[in-house]
Every structure is written in structure tokens, then in C-alpha cells.
Amino acid sequence: MAGLELLSDQGYRVDGRKAGELRKIQARMGVFAQADGSAYIEQGNTKALAVVYGPHEIRGSRAKTLHDRAVVNCQYSMATFSTGERKRRPHGDRKSTEMTLHLKQTFEAAILTQ
């Protein structure tokens, strides 16, 4: 296989799959017993883990001002070996911050508070 070709002359991808063959998918729920919810999904070499703690009542001065909506705290991180760059990203780098914000906005819009 040369350059940017997606298929070999025999019709296989770099990872050995045929052109129309999907990656294997594996999923599990409840992988962390101490969390209120957790899930793991794997497709090919891509692996994702999500953990949820809560909901919890808001305490203190914020409780009165935020009584009619949910507050979502979100943390996104990616293993340093999971990209082609192979470099350590500082906590709060731009990519992680943007992904955290997108996830937070998505979940805030999806959570029913009434």
C-alpha cells in the first residue's frame, strides 16, 4: 500500500478489515460499582469510559438561585498515548477545555429538571 491509499490491492484496509467490514463493537454498563452510573464502549482501537456521580442537592447560597435547573460538572480527559501526537497535554489545555464545555452544554440541555 502506498501513500494515502485506503485499501490494498487485495481489498483490505491497513487494520486487516475488508472494505465493507465494520469494526467490532463491545459495550458494558455498570463498570464502576462506586459510581451512580458508568459505561464502557469499545469500537476497534477506540475506547471510551463514562462515569456519572449524582444527582446531588445543591447546598449553600447557590441552592436558592439555581433551584429550577441542574448544574452539570464535567471533566474530559484523553490518554496521552491515544493520539498520533503522543505528547502530554497540560490539565486545562484548549482541546480538553472545549470538549468539556461541549459535553457540559449537551448534558445540561438533555437533563429534565421537572
mmCIF file of C-alpha atoms in Angstrom:
data_model
loop_
_atom_site.group_PDB
_atom_site.id
_atom_site.type_symbol
_atom_site.label_atom_id
_atom_site.label_comp_id
_atom_site.label_asym_id
_atom_site.label_seq_id
_atom_site.Cartn_x
_atom_site.Cartn_y
_atom_site.Cartn_z
ATOM 1 C CA MET A 1 0.000 0.000 0.000
ATOM 2 C CA ALA A 2 1.390 3.367 -0.989
ATOM 3 C CA GLY A 3 0.810 6.828 0.454
ATOM 4 C CA LEU A 4 -2.798 7.589 1.306
ATOM 5 C CA GLU A 5 -4.468 4.548 -0.239
ATOM 6 C CA LEU A 6 -7.257 3.243 1.972
ATOM 7 C CA LEU A 7 -7.305 -0.264 0.515
ATOM 8 C CA SER A 8 -4.563 -2.639 -0.519
ATOM 9 C CA ASP A 9 -4.543 -4.244 -3.955
ATOM 10 C CA GLN A 10 -6.268 -7.232 -2.315
ATOM 11 C CA GLY A 11 -9.096 -5.006 -0.984
ATOM 12 C CA TYR A 12 -8.044 -4.845 2.680
ATOM 13 C CA ARG A 13 -7.673 -1.841 4.982
ATOM 14 C CA VAL A 14 -4.495 -1.200 6.977
ATOM 15 C CA ASP A 15 -6.042 -2.880 10.041
ATOM 16 C CA GLY A 16 -6.880 -6.044 8.050
ATOM 17 C CA ARG A 17 -10.611 -5.440 7.535
ATOM 18 C CA LYS A 18 -12.290 -5.739 4.158
ATOM 19 C CA ALA A 19 -13.757 -2.559 2.629
ATOM 20 C CA GLY A 20 -17.322 -3.189 3.849
ATOM 21 C CA GLU A 21 -16.396 -4.813 7.161
ATOM 22 C CA LEU A 22 -17.221 -2.918 10.365
ATOM 23 C CA ARG A 23 -15.024 -2.724 13.434
ATOM 24 C CA LYS A 24 -16.041 -4.968 16.322
ATOM 25 C CA ILE A 25 -18.119 -3.235 18.991
ATOM 26 C CA GLN A 26 -18.162 -4.094 22.679
ATOM 27 C CA ALA A 27 -20.155 -2.269 25.375
ATOM 28 C CA ARG A 28 -20.660 -2.726 29.117
ATOM 29 C CA MET A 29 -22.703 -0.837 31.673
ATOM 30 C CA GLY A 30 -22.093 -0.574 35.407
ATOM 31 C CA VAL A 31 -18.313 -0.930 35.195
ATOM 32 C CA PHE A 32 -17.700 1.205 38.329
ATOM 33 C CA ALA A 33 -19.647 -0.016 41.359
ATOM 34 C CA GLN A 34 -18.932 3.125 43.425
ATOM 35 C CA ALA A 35 -20.415 5.466 40.758
ATOM 36 C CA ASP A 36 -24.127 6.158 40.272
ATOM 37 C CA GLY A 37 -23.751 5.217 36.622
ATOM 38 C CA SER A 38 -20.965 4.118 34.311
ATOM 39 C CA ALA A 39 -20.464 2.709 30.839
ATOM 40 C CA TYR A 40 -17.628 1.490 28.633
ATOM 41 C CA ILE A 41 -17.686 1.214 24.852
ATOM 42 C CA GLU A 42 -15.030 -0.073 22.508
ATOM 43 C CA GLN A 43 -15.006 0.035 18.720
ATOM 44 C CA GLY A 44 -11.831 -1.163 17.068
ATOM 45 C CA ASN A 45 -8.945 0.561 18.853
ATOM 46 C CA THR A 46 -11.173 3.353 20.196
ATOM 47 C CA LYS A 47 -12.205 3.005 23.834
ATOM 48 C CA ALA A 48 -14.407 5.356 25.869
ATOM 49 C CA LEU A 49 -15.382 5.315 29.530
ATOM 50 C CA ALA A 50 -18.065 7.484 31.130
ATOM 51 C CA VAL A 51 -18.791 7.770 34.846
ATOM 52 C CA VAL A 52 -21.682 9.653 36.493
ATOM 53 C CA TYR A 53 -21.960 10.736 40.121
ATOM 54 C CA GLY A 54 -25.229 12.275 41.267
ATOM 55 C CA PRO A 55 -27.606 13.891 41.191
ATOM 56 C CA HIS A 56 -26.948 15.739 44.424
ATOM 57 C CA GLU A 57 -28.807 18.606 46.065
ATOM 58 C CA ILE A 58 -27.096 21.983 45.741
ATOM 59 C CA ARG A 59 -26.123 23.416 49.122
ATOM 60 C CA GLY A 60 -25.364 26.904 50.321
ATOM 61 C CA SER A 61 -26.094 30.202 48.590
ATOM 62 C CA ARG A 62 -26.276 28.628 45.124
ATOM 63 C CA ALA A 63 -29.276 26.499 46.146
ATOM 64 C CA LYS A 64 -31.693 29.446 46.117
ATOM 65 C CA THR A 65 -30.556 30.912 42.799
ATOM 66 C CA LEU A 66 -30.374 27.587 40.957
ATOM 67 C CA HIS A 67 -33.454 25.844 42.373
ATOM 68 C CA ASP A 68 -35.121 25.283 38.972
ATOM 69 C CA ARG A 69 -32.229 23.863 36.949
ATOM 70 C CA ALA A 70 -29.458 21.312 37.021
ATOM 71 C CA VAL A 71 -25.795 22.181 37.403
ATOM 72 C CA VAL A 72 -23.524 19.836 35.492
ATOM 73 C CA ASN A 73 -19.881 19.411 36.442
ATOM 74 C CA CYS A 74 -17.997 17.726 33.637
ATOM 75 C CA GLN A 75 -14.413 16.580 33.249
ATOM 76 C CA TYR A 76 -12.979 15.304 29.962
ATOM 77 C CA SER A 77 -9.586 13.689 29.583
ATOM 78 C CA MET A 78 -7.805 11.645 26.962
ATOM 79 C CA ALA A 79 -4.896 9.255 27.434
ATOM 80 C CA THR A 80 -1.596 10.642 26.128
ATOM 81 C CA PHE A 81 -0.994 7.511 24.066
ATOM 82 C CA SER A 82 -4.353 7.742 22.288
ATOM 83 C CA THR A 83 -3.352 10.210 19.576
ATOM 84 C CA GLY A 84 -0.659 10.342 16.936
ATOM 85 C CA GLU A 85 0.977 13.312 18.686
ATOM 86 C CA ARG A 86 1.984 11.278 21.751
ATOM 87 C CA LYS A 87 2.558 14.388 23.819
ATOM 88 C CA ARG A 88 1.392 15.111 27.323
ATOM 89 C CA ARG A 89 -1.315 17.760 27.436
ATOM 90 C CA PRO A 90 -1.454 20.044 30.454
ATOM 91 C CA HIS A 91 -4.649 19.973 32.517
ATOM 92 C CA GLY A 92 -6.961 22.562 31.030
ATOM 93 C CA ASP A 93 -5.439 22.664 27.541
ATOM 94 C CA ARG A 94 -7.623 24.181 24.814
ATOM 95 C CA LYS A 95 -8.808 20.919 23.263
ATOM 96 C CA SER A 96 -9.841 19.403 26.607
ATOM 97 C CA THR A 97 -11.472 22.642 27.751
ATOM 98 C CA GLU A 98 -13.533 22.894 24.552
ATOM 99 C CA MET A 99 -14.631 19.258 24.751
ATOM 100 C CA THR A 100 -15.569 19.686 28.420
ATOM 101 C CA LEU A 101 -17.692 22.730 27.548
ATOM 102 C CA HIS A 102 -19.452 20.914 24.680
ATOM 103 C CA LEU A 103 -20.232 17.914 26.885
ATOM 104 C CA LYS A 104 -21.473 20.157 29.704
ATOM 105 C CA GLN A 105 -23.799 22.077 27.369
ATOM 106 C CA THR A 106 -25.105 18.851 25.840
ATOM 107 C CA PHE A 107 -25.963 17.289 29.199
ATOM 108 C CA GLU A 108 -27.454 20.487 30.624
ATOM 109 C CA ALA A 109 -29.826 20.608 27.648
ATOM 110 C CA ALA A 110 -30.721 16.907 27.953
ATOM 111 C CA ILE A 111 -31.400 16.679 31.702
ATOM 112 C CA LEU A 112 -35.046 17.097 32.724
ATOM 113 C CA THR A 113 -35.396 19.100 35.937
ATOM 114 C CA GLN A 114 -39.179 18.950 36.424
#
